[in-house]
JSON list of C-alpha atoms in Angstrom, two decimals:
[
{"chain": "A", "resi": 1, "resn": "GLN", "atom": "CA", "xyz": [-10.28, -16.82, 1.59]},
{"chain": "A", "resi": 2, "resn": "LYS", "atom": "CA", "xyz": [-8.34, -13.85, 0.77]},
{"chain": "A", "resi": 3, "resn": "GLU", "atom": "CA", "xyz": [-6.88, -12.17, 3.38]},
{"chain": "A", "resi": 4, "resn": "VAL", "atom": "CA", "xyz": [-8.33, -8.31, 2.76]},
{"chain": "A", "resi": 5, "resn": "GLU", "atom": "CA", "xyz": [-11.60, -8.23, 0.48]},
{"chain": "A", "resi": 6, "resn": "GLN", "atom": "CA", "xyz": [-13.06, -5.59, -1.49]},
{"chain": "A", "resi": 7, "resn": "ASN", "atom": "CA", "xyz": [-15.28, -5.30, -4.18]},
{"chain": "A", "resi": 8, "resn": "SER", "atom": "CA", "xyz": [-13.66, -4.15, -7.43]},
{"chain": "A", "resi": 9, "resn": "GLY", "atom": "CA", "xyz": [-16.63, -1.68, -8.49]},
{"chain": "A", "resi": 10, "resn": "PRO", "atom": "CA", "xyz": [-16.67, 0.42, -10.18]},
{"chain": "A", "resi": 11, "resn": "LEU", "atom": "CA", "xyz": [-18.82, 2.19, -7.63]},
{"chain": "A", "resi": 12, "resn": "SER", "atom": "CA", "xyz": [-20.72, 5.07, -9.02]},
{"chain": "A", "resi": 13, "resn": "VAL", "atom": "CA", "xyz": [-22.07, 7.91, -7.73]},
{"chain": "A", "resi": 14, "resn": "PRO", "atom": "CA", "xyz": [-23.51, 11.55, -8.58]},
{"chain": "A", "resi": 15, "resn": "GLU", "atom": "CA", "xyz": [-21.54, 14.17, -7.38]},
{"chain": "A", "resi": 16, "resn": "GLY", "atom": "CA", "xyz": [-22.93, 15.39, -3.69]},
{"chain": "A", "resi": 17, "resn": "ALA", "atom": "CA", "xyz": [-23.89, 11.80, -2.68]},
{"chain": "A", "resi": 18, "resn": "ILE", "atom": "CA", "xyz": [-22.41, 9.83, 0.02]},
{"chain": "A", "resi": 19, "resn": "ALA", "atom": "CA", "xyz": [-20.21, 6.83, -1.31]},
{"chain": "A", "resi": 20, "resn": "SER", "atom": "CA", "xyz": [-19.94, 3.89, 0.96]},
{"chain": "A", "resi": 21, "resn": "LEU", "atom": "CA", "xyz": [-17.03, 1.55, 0.28]},
{"chain": "A", "resi": 22, "resn": "ASN", "atom": "CA", "xyz": [-16.70, -1.82, 1.99]},
{"chain": "A", "resi": 23, "resn": "CYS", "atom": "CA", "xyz": [-13.98, -4.16, 3.49]},
{"chain": "A", "resi": 24, "resn": "THR", "atom": "CA", "xyz": [-13.90, -7.39, 5.18]},
{"chain": "A", "resi": 25, "resn": "TYR", "atom": "CA", "xyz": [-10.47, -9.11, 6.53]},
{"chain": "A", "resi": 26, "resn": "SER", "atom": "CA", "xyz": [-10.18, -12.56, 7.73]},
{"chain": "A", "resi": 27, "resn": "ASP", "atom": "CA", "xyz": [-7.67, -12.23, 10.32]},
{"chain": "A", "resi": 28, "resn": "ARG", "atom": "CA", "xyz": [-9.03, -11.50, 13.77]},
{"chain": "A", "resi": 29, "resn": "GLY", "atom": "CA", "xyz": [-5.70, -10.70, 15.21]},
{"chain": "A", "resi": 30, "resn": "SER", "atom": "CA", "xyz": [-5.83, -7.61, 12.82]},
{"chain": "A", "resi": 31, "resn": "GLN", "atom": "CA", "xyz": [-4.88, -4.51, 14.74]},
{"chain": "A", "resi": 32, "resn": "SER", "atom": "CA", "xyz": [-5.05, -1.68, 12.55]},
{"chain": "A", "resi": 33, "resn": "PHE", "atom": "CA", "xyz": [-6.96, -0.74, 9.67]},
{"chain": "A", "resi": 34, "resn": "PHE", "atom": "CA", "xyz": [-6.09, 1.85, 6.98]},
{"chain": "A", "resi": 35, "resn": "TRP", "atom": "CA", "xyz": [-8.07, 3.39, 3.85]},
{"chain": "A", "resi": 36, "resn": "TYR", "atom": "CA", "xyz": [-5.66, 4.50, 1.10]},
{"chain": "A", "resi": 37, "resn": "ARG", "atom": "CA", "xyz": [-6.55, 6.46, -1.91]},
{"chain": "A", "resi": 38, "resn": "GLN", "atom": "CA", "xyz": [-4.85, 5.89, -5.19]},
{"chain": "A", "resi": 39, "resn": "TYR", "atom": "CA", "xyz": [-5.17, 8.01, -8.44]},
{"chain": "A", "resi": 40, "resn": "SER", "atom": "CA", "xyz": [-4.28, 6.32, -12.07]},
{"chain": "A", "resi": 41, "resn": "GLY", "atom": "CA", "xyz": [-0.54, 6.01, -11.96]},
{"chain": "A", "resi": 42, "resn": "LYS", "atom": "CA", "xyz": [0.16, 7.58, -8.75]},
{"chain": "A", "resi": 43, "resn": "SER", "atom": "CA", "xyz": [1.00, 5.84, -5.58]},
{"chain": "A", "resi": 44, "resn": "PRO", "atom": "CA", "xyz": [-1.54, 5.48, -2.65]},
{"chain": "A", "resi": 45, "resn": "GLU", "atom": "CA", "xyz": [-2.19, 8.45, -0.21]},
{"chain": "A", "resi": 46, "resn": "LEU", "atom": "CA", "xyz": [-3.30, 7.63, 3.11]},
{"chain": "A", "resi": 47, "resn": "ILE", "atom": "CA", "xyz": [-6.59, 8.54, 3.99]},
{"chain": "A", "resi": 48, "resn": "MET", "atom": "CA", "xyz": [-7.88, 7.64, 7.51]},
{"chain": "A", "resi": 49, "resn": "PHE", "atom": "CA", "xyz": [-6.68, 5.07, 9.78]},
{"chain": "A", "resi": 50, "resn": "ILE", "atom": "CA", "xyz": [-8.52, 3.44, 12.55]},
{"chain": "A", "resi": 51, "resn": "TYR", "atom": "CA", "xyz": [-7.72, 1.03, 15.29]},
{"chain": "A", "resi": 52, "resn": "SER", "atom": "CA", "xyz": [-11.00, 0.76, 17.56]},
{"chain": "A", "resi": 53, "resn": "ASN", "atom": "CA", "xyz": [-14.80, -0.39, 17.05]},
{"chain": "A", "resi": 54, "resn": "GLY", "atom": "CA", "xyz": [-16.89, 2.39, 16.10]},
{"chain": "A", "resi": 55, "resn": "ASP", "atom": "CA", "xyz": [-16.51, 5.44, 13.92]},
{"chain": "A", "resi": 56, "resn": "LYS", "atom": "CA", "xyz": [-14.10, 7.84, 13.28]},
{"chain": "A", "resi": 57, "resn": "GLU", "atom": "CA", "xyz": [-14.69, 11.31, 11.45]},
{"chain": "A", "resi": 58, "resn": "ASP", "atom": "CA", "xyz": [-12.23, 13.33, 9.69]},
{"chain": "A", "resi": 59, "resn": "GLY", "atom": "CA", "xyz": [-13.94, 16.22, 7.46]},
{"chain": "A", "resi": 60, "resn": "ARG", "atom": "CA", "xyz": [-16.22, 14.50, 4.75]},
{"chain": "A", "resi": 61, "resn": "PHE", "atom": "CA", "xyz": [-14.46, 11.10, 5.51]},
{"chain": "A", "resi": 62, "resn": "THR", "atom": "CA", "xyz": [-15.66, 8.65, 8.30]},
{"chain": "A", "resi": 63, "resn": "ALA", "atom": "CA", "xyz": [-14.08, 5.48, 8.89]},
{"chain": "A", "resi": 64, "resn": "GLN", "atom": "CA", "xyz": [-16.12, 2.88, 10.77]},
{"chain": "A", "resi": 65, "resn": "LEU", "atom": "CA", "xyz": [-14.93, -0.54, 12.17]},
{"chain": "A", "resi": 66, "resn": "ASN", "atom": "CA", "xyz": [-16.46, -3.84, 13.57]},
{"chain": "A", "resi": 67, "resn": "LYS", "atom": "CA", "xyz": [-14.19, -6.21, 14.52]},
{"chain": "A", "resi": 68, "resn": "ALA", "atom": "CA", "xyz": [-16.79, -8.76, 15.61]},
{"chain": "A", "resi": 69, "resn": "SER", "atom": "CA", "xyz": [-18.03, -8.86, 12.07]},
{"chain": "A", "resi": 70, "resn": "GLN", "atom": "CA", "xyz": [-14.24, -8.12, 10.71]},
{"chain": "A", "resi": 71, "resn": "TYR", "atom": "CA", "xyz": [-15.51, -5.43, 8.73]},
{"chain": "A", "resi": 72, "resn": "VAL", "atom": "CA", "xyz": [-14.43, -1.98, 7.85]},
{"chain": "A", "resi": 73, "resn": "SER", "atom": "CA", "xyz": [-15.71, 0.97, 6.02]},
{"chain": "A", "resi": 74, "resn": "LEU", "atom": "CA", "xyz": [-15.19, 4.27, 4.33]},
{"chain": "A", "resi": 75, "resn": "LEU", "atom": "CA", "xyz": [-17.63, 6.89, 3.99]},
{"chain": "A", "resi": 76, "resn": "ILE", "atom": "CA", "xyz": [-17.41, 10.00, 1.74]},
{"chain": "A", "resi": 77, "resn": "ARG", "atom": "CA", "xyz": [-19.81, 12.83, 2.18]},
{"chain": "A", "resi": 78, "resn": "ASP", "atom": "CA", "xyz": [-20.69, 15.04, -0.47]},
{"chain": "A", "resi": 79, "resn": "SER", "atom": "CA", "xyz": [-18.48, 13.25, -3.01]},
{"chain": "A", "resi": 80, "resn": "GLN", "atom": "CA", "xyz": [-16.76, 15.38, -5.46]},
{"chain": "A", "resi": 81, "resn": "PRO", "atom": "CA", "xyz": [-15.41, 14.32, -8.95]},
{"chain": "A", "resi": 82, "resn": "SER", "atom": "CA", "xyz": [-12.04, 14.88, -7.53]},
{"chain": "A", "resi": 83, "resn": "ASP", "atom": "CA", "xyz": [-12.81, 11.99, -5.43]},
{"chain": "A", "resi": 84, "resn": "SER", "atom": "CA", "xyz": [-12.82, 9.51, -8.54]},
{"chain": "A", "resi": 85, "resn": "ALA", "atom": "CA", "xyz": [-9.94, 7.11, -7.55]},
{"chain": "A", "resi": 86, "resn": "THR", "atom": "CA", "xyz": [-9.44, 3.94, -6.42]},
{"chain": "A", "resi": 87, "resn": "TYR", "atom": "CA", "xyz": [-9.43, 3.19, -2.81]},
{"chain": "A", "resi": 88, "resn": "LEU", "atom": "CA", "xyz": [-7.28, 0.57, -0.97]},
{"chain": "A", "resi": 89, "resn": "CYS", "atom": "CA", "xyz": [-8.36, -1.14, 2.59]},
{"chain": "A", "resi": 90, "resn": "ALA", "atom": "CA", "xyz": [-5.14, -2.27, 4.52]},
{"chain": "A", "resi": 91, "resn": "VAL", "atom": "CA", "xyz": [-4.89, -3.85, 7.71]},
{"chain": "A", "resi": 92, "resn": "SER", "atom": "CA", "xyz": [-1.92, -5.18, 10.04]},
{"chain": "A", "resi": 93, "resn": "LYS", "atom": "CA", "xyz": [-1.45, -7.03, 13.27]},
{"chain": "A", "resi": 94, "resn": "ALA", "atom": "CA", "xyz": [1.85, -6.40, 15.61]},
{"chain": "A", "resi": 95, "resn": "GLY", "atom": "CA", "xyz": [5.23, -7.18, 13.67]},
{"chain": "A", "resi": 96, "resn": "THR", "atom": "CA", "xyz": [3.82, -7.57, 10.07]},
{"chain": "A", "resi": 97, "resn": "ALA", "atom": "CA", "xyz": [3.45, -5.33, 7.11]},
{"chain": "A", "resi": 98, "resn": "LEU", "atom": "CA", "xyz": [0.37, -3.94, 5.78]},
{"chain": "A", "resi": 99, "resn": "ILE", "atom": "CA", "xyz": [-1.82, -6.14, 3.99]},
{"chain": "A", "resi": 100, "resn": "PHE", "atom": "CA", "xyz": [-3.81, -4.47, 0.88]},
{"chain": "A", "resi": 101, "resn": "GLY", "atom": "CA", "xyz": [-7.19, -5.58, -0.86]},
{"chain": "A", "resi": 102, "resn": "LYS", "atom": "CA", "xyz": [-7.25, -4.96, -4.41]},
{"chain": "A", "resi": 103, "resn": "GLY", "atom": "CA", "xyz": [-9.00, -1.92, -4.17]},
{"chain": "A", "resi": 104, "resn": "THR", "atom": "CA", "xyz": [-12.49, -0.23, -4.98]},
{"chain": "A", "resi": 105, "resn": "THR", "atom": "CA", "xyz": [-13.01, 1.90, -8.05]},
{"chain": "A", "resi": 106, "resn": "LEU", "atom": "CA", "xyz": [-15.22, 5.29, -7.08]},
{"chain": "A", "resi": 107, "resn": "SER", "atom": "CA", "xyz": [-16.12, 7.11, -9.93]},
{"chain": "A", "resi": 108, "resn": "VAL", "atom": "CA", "xyz": [-18.11, 10.34, -9.18]},
{"chain": "A", "resi": 109, "resn": "SER", "atom": "CA", "xyz": [-20.27, 11.87, -12.11]},
{"chain": "A", "resi": 110, "resn": "SER", "atom": "CA", "xyz": [-20.61, 15.91, -12.08]},
{"chain": "B", "resi": 1, "resn": "ASP", "atom": "CA", "xyz": [11.29, 18.19, 2.81]},
{"chain": "B", "resi": 2, "resn": "GLY", "atom": "CA", "xyz": [10.45, 14.86, 4.76]},
{"chain": "B", "resi": 3, "resn": "GLY", "atom": "CA", "xyz": [9.76, 12.12, 2.37]},
{"chain": "B", "resi": 4, "resn": "ILE", "atom": "CA", "xyz": [10.25, 8.76, 0.74]},
{"chain": "B", "resi": 5, "resn": "THR", "atom": "CA", "xyz": [12.09, 9.13, -2.32]},
{"chain": "B", "resi": 6, "resn": "GLN", "atom": "CA", "xyz": [12.26, 6.40, -5.18]},
{"chain": "B", "resi": 7, "resn": "SER", "atom": "CA", "xyz": [14.60, 6.80, -8.16]},
{"chain": "B", "resi": 8, "resn": "PRO", "atom": "CA", "xyz": [14.49, 6.19, -11.06]},
{"chain": "B", "resi": 9, "resn": "LYS", "atom": "CA", "xyz": [10.70, 6.88, -11.78]},
{"chain": "B", "resi": 10, "resn": "TYR", "atom": "CA", "xyz": [11.03, 4.76, -15.00]},
{"chain": "B", "resi": 11, "resn": "LEU", "atom": "CA", "xyz": [13.24, 1.74, -15.47]},
{"chain": "B", "resi": 12, "resn": "PHE", "atom": "CA", "xyz": [13.69, -0.67, -18.23]},
{"chain": "B", "resi": 13, "resn": "ARG", "atom": "CA", "xyz": [15.81, -3.71, -18.14]},
{"chain": "B", "resi": 14, "resn": "LYS", "atom": "CA", "xyz": [16.94, -6.44, -20.46]},
{"chain": "B", "resi": 15, "resn": "GLU", "atom": "CA", "xyz": [15.89, -10.15, -20.50]},
{"chain": "B", "resi": 16, "resn": "GLY", "atom": "CA", "xyz": [18.60, -11.67, -17.95]},
{"chain": "B", "resi": 17, "resn": "GLN", "atom": "CA", "xyz": [19.72, -8.39, -16.04]},
{"chain": "B", "resi": 18, "resn": "ASN", "atom": "CA", "xyz": [19.66, -7.64, -12.85]},
{"chain": "B", "resi": 19, "resn": "VAL", "atom": "CA", "xyz": [18.65, -4.12, -11.49]},
{"chain": "B", "resi": 20, "resn": "THR", "atom": "CA", "xyz": [18.20, -2.47, -8.19]},
{"chain": "B", "resi": 21, "resn": "LEU", "atom": "CA", "xyz": [15.44, 0.16, -7.45]},
{"chain": "B", "resi": 22, "resn": "SER", "atom": "CA", "xyz": [16.39, 2.75, -5.01]},
{"chain": "B", "resi": 23, "resn": "CYS", "atom": "CA", "xyz": [14.01, 3.89, -2.00]},
{"chain": "B", "resi": 24, "resn": "GLU", "atom": "CA", "xyz": [15.59, 6.58, 0.47]},
{"chain": "B", "resi": 25, "resn": "GLN", "atom": "CA", "xyz": [13.41, 7.91, 3.48]},
{"chain": "B", "resi": 26, "resn": "ASN", "atom": "CA", "xyz": [14.49, 10.79, 5.80]},
{"chain": "B", "resi": 27, "resn": "LEU", "atom": "CA", "xyz": [11.18, 10.36, 8.39]},
{"chain": "B", "resi": 28, "resn": "ASN", "atom": "CA", "xyz": [13.36, 8.44, 10.58]},
{"chain": "B", "resi": 29, "resn": "HIS", "atom": "CA", "xyz": [11.26, 5.74, 10.42]},
{"chain": "B", "resi": 30, "resn": "ASP", "atom": "CA", "xyz": [12.08, 2.33, 11.51]},
{"chain": "B", "resi": 31, "resn": "ALA", "atom": "CA", "xyz": [9.98, -0.05, 9.31]},
{"chain": "B", "resi": 32, "resn": "MET", "atom": "CA", "xyz": [10.60, -0.23, 5.34]},
{"chain": "B", "resi": 33, "resn": "TYR", "atom": "CA", "xyz": [8.69, -1.96, 3.09]},
{"chain": "B", "resi": 34, "resn": "TRP", "atom": "CA", "xyz": [8.68, -2.79, -0.88]},
{"chain": "B", "resi": 35, "resn": "TYR", "atom": "CA", "xyz": [5.07, -3.88, -2.51]},
{"chain": "B", "resi": 36, "resn": "ARG", "atom": "CA", "xyz": [4.49, -4.71, -6.08]},
{"chain": "B", "resi": 37, "resn": "GLN", "atom": "CA", "xyz": [1.52, -3.54, -8.19]},
{"chain": "B", "resi": 38, "resn": "ASP", "atom": "CA", "xyz": [0.40, -4.87, -11.58]},
{"chain": "B", "resi": 39, "resn": "PRO", "atom": "CA", "xyz": [-2.42, -3.20, -13.40]},
{"chain": "B", "resi": 40, "resn": "GLY", "atom": "CA", "xyz": [-5.79, -3.48, -11.82]},
{"chain": "B", "resi": 41, "resn": "GLN", "atom": "CA", "xyz": [-4.34, -5.31, -8.72]},
{"chain": "B", "resi": 42, "resn": "GLY", "atom": "CA", "xyz": [-3.90, -4.30, -5.24]},
{"chain": "B", "resi": 43, "resn": "LEU", "atom": "CA", "xyz": [-0.55, -4.21, -3.60]},
{"chain": "B", "resi": 44, "resn": "ARG", "atom": "CA", "xyz": [1.41, -7.37, -3.17]},
{"chain": "B", "resi": 45, "resn": "LEU", "atom": "CA", "xyz": [4.16, -7.46, -0.46]},
{"chain": "B", "resi": 46, "resn": "ILE", "atom": "CA", "xyz": [7.63, -8.21, -1.72]},
{"chain": "B", "resi": 47, "resn": "TYR", "atom": "CA", "xyz": [9.77, -7.85, 1.50]},
{"chain": "B", "resi": 48, "resn": "TYR", "atom": "CA", "xyz": [9.85, -5.67, 4.75]},
{"chain": "B", "resi": 49, "resn": "SER", "atom": "CA", "xyz": [11.85, -4.56, 7.15]},
{"chain": "B", "resi": 50, "resn": "GLN", "atom": "CA", "xyz": [11.25, -3.54, 10.83]},
{"chain": "B", "resi": 51, "resn": "ILE", "atom": "CA", "xyz": [14.97, -2.59, 11.85]},
{"chain": "B", "resi": 52, "resn": "VAL", "atom": "CA", "xyz": [18.16, -2.01, 10.60]},
{"chain": "B", "resi": 53, "resn": "ASN", "atom": "CA", "xyz": [19.97, -5.36, 9.21]},
{"chain": "B", "resi": 54, "resn": "ASP", "atom": "CA", "xyz": [16.77, -7.31, 9.29]},
{"chain": "B", "resi": 55, "resn": "PHE", "atom": "CA", "xyz": [14.34, -7.89, 6.80]},
{"chain": "B", "resi": 56, "resn": "GLN", "atom": "CA", "xyz": [11.25, -10.78, 5.94]},
{"chain": "B", "resi": 57, "resn": "LYS", "atom": "CA", "xyz": [10.08, -11.81, 3.11]},
{"chain": "B", "resi": 58, "resn": "GLY", "atom": "CA", "xyz": [6.63, -11.21, 1.96]},
{"chain": "B", "resi": 59, "resn": "ASP", "atom": "CA", "xyz": [4.04, -13.26, -0.55]},
{"chain": "B", "resi": 60, "resn": "ILE", "atom": "CA", "xyz": [6.22, -12.81, -3.52]},
{"chain": "B", "resi": 61, "resn": "ALA", "atom": "CA", "xyz": [9.67, -12.85, -2.40]},
{"chain": "B", "resi": 62, "resn": "GLU", "atom": "CA", "xyz": [10.85, -15.11, -5.47]},
{"chain": "B", "resi": 63, "resn": "GLY", "atom": "CA", "xyz": [13.46, -13.40, -7.91]},
{"chain": "B", "resi": 64, "resn": "TYR", "atom": "CA", "xyz": [13.91, -10.50, -5.72]},
{"chain": "B", "resi": 65, "resn": "SER", "atom": "CA", "xyz": [16.64, -9.28, -2.76]},
{"chain": "B", "resi": 66, "resn": "VAL", "atom": "CA", "xyz": [16.95, -6.85, -0.33]},
{"chain": "B", "resi": 67, "resn": "SER", "atom": "CA", "xyz": [19.60, -4.95, 1.93]},
{"chain": "B", "resi": 68, "resn": "ARG", "atom": "CA", "xyz": [19.07, -2.67, 5.04]},
{"chain": "B", "resi": 69, "resn": "GLU", "atom": "CA", "xyz": [22.59, -1.57, 6.11]},
{"chain": "B", "resi": 70, "resn": "LYS", "atom": "CA", "xyz": [21.08, 2.03, 6.79]},
{"chain": "B", "resi": 71, "resn": "LYS", "atom": "CA", "xyz": [17.96, 3.11, 8.39]},
{"chain": "B", "resi": 72, "resn": "GLU", "atom": "CA", "xyz": [17.31, 5.41, 5.85]},
{"chain": "B", "resi": 73, "resn": "SER", "atom": "CA", "xyz": [17.88, 3.04, 2.80]},
{"chain": "B", "resi": 74, "resn": "PHE", "atom": "CA", "xyz": [16.12, -0.11, 1.57]},
{"chain": "B", "resi": 75, "resn": "PRO", "atom": "CA", "xyz": [17.32, -1.12, -2.08]},
{"chain": "B", "resi": 76, "resn": "LEU", "atom": "CA", "xyz": [15.29, -3.82, -4.36]},
{"chain": "B", "resi": 77, "resn": "THR", "atom": "CA", "xyz": [17.36, -5.77, -6.73]},
{"chain": "B", "resi": 78, "resn": "VAL", "atom": "CA", "xyz": [15.08, -7.23, -9.29]},
{"chain": "B", "resi": 79, "resn": "THR", "atom": "CA", "xyz": [17.20, -10.54, -10.50]},
{"chain": "B", "resi": 80, "resn": "SER", "atom": "CA", "xyz": [17.23, -12.15, -13.66]},
{"chain": "B", "resi": 81, "resn": "ALA", "atom": "CA", "xyz": [15.37, -15.08, -11.47]},
{"chain": "B", "resi": 82, "resn": "GLN", "atom": "CA", "xyz": [12.19, -13.11, -11.67]},
{"chain": "B", "resi": 83, "resn": "LYS", "atom": "CA", "xyz": [10.39, -14.25, -14.54]},
{"chain": "B", "resi": 84, "resn": "ASN", "atom": "CA", "xyz": [7.78, -11.54, -14.85]},
{"chain": "B", "resi": 85, "resn": "PRO", "atom": "CA", "xyz": [9.20, -8.04, -13.52]},
{"chain": "B", "resi": 86, "resn": "THR", "atom": "CA", "xyz": [7.18, -5.63, -15.59]},
{"chain": "B", "resi": 87, "resn": "ALA", "atom": "CA", "xyz": [5.13, -3.67, -12.70]},
{"chain": "B", "resi": 88, "resn": "PHE", "atom": "CA", "xyz": [4.89, -0.49, -10.21]},
{"chain": "B", "resi": 89, "resn": "TYR", "atom": "CA", "xyz": [7.05, -1.07, -7.42]},
{"chain": "B", "resi": 90, "resn": "LEU", "atom": "CA", "xyz": [6.47, 0.93, -4.33]},
{"chain": "B", "resi": 91, "resn": "CYS", "atom": "CA", "xyz": [8.31, 1.32, -1.44]},
{"chain": "B", "resi": 92, "resn": "ALA", "atom": "CA", "xyz": [6.76, 2.62, 2.06]},
{"chain": "B", "resi": 93, "resn": "SER", "atom": "CA", "xyz": [7.82, 3.57, 5.19]},
{"chain": "B", "resi": 94, "resn": "SER", "atom": "CA", "xyz": [6.55, 3.68, 8.66]},
{"chain": "B", "resi": 95, "resn": "LEU", "atom": "CA", "xyz": [7.46, 4.42, 12.54]},
{"chain": "B", "resi": 96, "resn": "GLY", "atom": "CA", "xyz": [6.84, 0.77, 13.35]},
{"chain": "B", "resi": 97, "resn": "ARG", "atom": "CA", "xyz": [4.20, -1.62, 14.68]},
{"chain": "B", "resi": 98, "resn": "ASN", "atom": "CA", "xyz": [1.05, -1.40, 13.53]},
{"chain": "B", "resi": 99, "resn": "THR", "atom": "CA", "xyz": [1.37, 2.34, 12.48]},
{"chain": "B", "resi": 100, "resn": "GLU", "atom": "CA", "xyz": [0.17, 3.96, 9.08]},
{"chain": "B", "resi": 101, "resn": "ALA", "atom": "CA", "xyz": [2.71, 3.82, 6.10]},
{"chain": "B", "resi": 102, "resn": "PHE", "atom": "CA", "xyz": [3.56, 6.56, 3.68]},
{"chain": "B", "resi": 103, "resn": "PHE", "atom": "CA", "xyz": [4.84, 5.98, 0.23]},
{"chain": "B", "resi": 104, "resn": "GLY", "atom": "CA", "xyz": [7.24, 6.83, -2.40]},
{"chain": "B", "resi": 105, "resn": "GLN", "atom": "CA", "xyz": [5.89, 7.96, -6.27]},
{"chain": "B", "resi": 106, "resn": "GLY", "atom": "CA", "xyz": [6.90, 4.50, -7.10]},
{"chain": "B", "resi": 107, "resn": "THR", "atom": "CA", "xyz": [9.07, 3.07, -10.02]},
{"chain": "B", "resi": 108, "resn": "ARG", "atom": "CA", "xyz": [7.90, 1.67, -13.13]},
{"chain": "B", "resi": 109, "resn": "LEU", "atom": "CA", "xyz": [9.62, -1.41, -14.12]},
{"chain": "B", "resi": 110, "resn": "THR", "atom": "CA", "xyz": [9.43, -2.83, -17.75]},
{"chain": "B", "resi": 111, "resn": "VAL", "atom": "CA", "xyz": [11.28, -5.60, -19.37]},
{"chain": "B", "resi": 112, "resn": "VAL", "atom": "CA", "xyz": [12.26, -4.84, -23.15]}
]
């Protein structure tokens, strides 16, 4: 079982819709959870991080964490064409580096 | 400007040649990381360092070497033992355990 799993997509949504990106992880000792956005040919940029169960909102983005189900998600409200990118989920635990999933490609059509 | 600087942006290596990728940060971060990304793939961990003069192997360390003599610098050497080095190499840093990592702009290495 891979440590961090994401559907590769592509996930296609119309402009203005909600995009829902999902990620599961295998290590129950994972403590920190991150979402990065990566445009083609560029380096990843941090969107959000979450440490505790529940929801965390930042503008149009909401991260959701459920440690019991080992599941973390990212919701993007009012999706824009500029949100079209690959979204990488990453997890870490004490003393280790971030472990990344392979990413989900999001396409927002205008 | 605080940030992470990788150089060069593009690098070409001949077969059997060692090359060194530079990574410098002025964020006063303790931890630094090297990842490799192949087309359509996620990031795979090569090496990471939590403190100066200490580093650990990641999942794909074979054919690579690193040093951490200064807090600000974490260079990666791609040796001739790495048989398929063509990839996008990303350096990152973070304050420490379990904190978010920030990335440099990457170095694209091609074997010619």
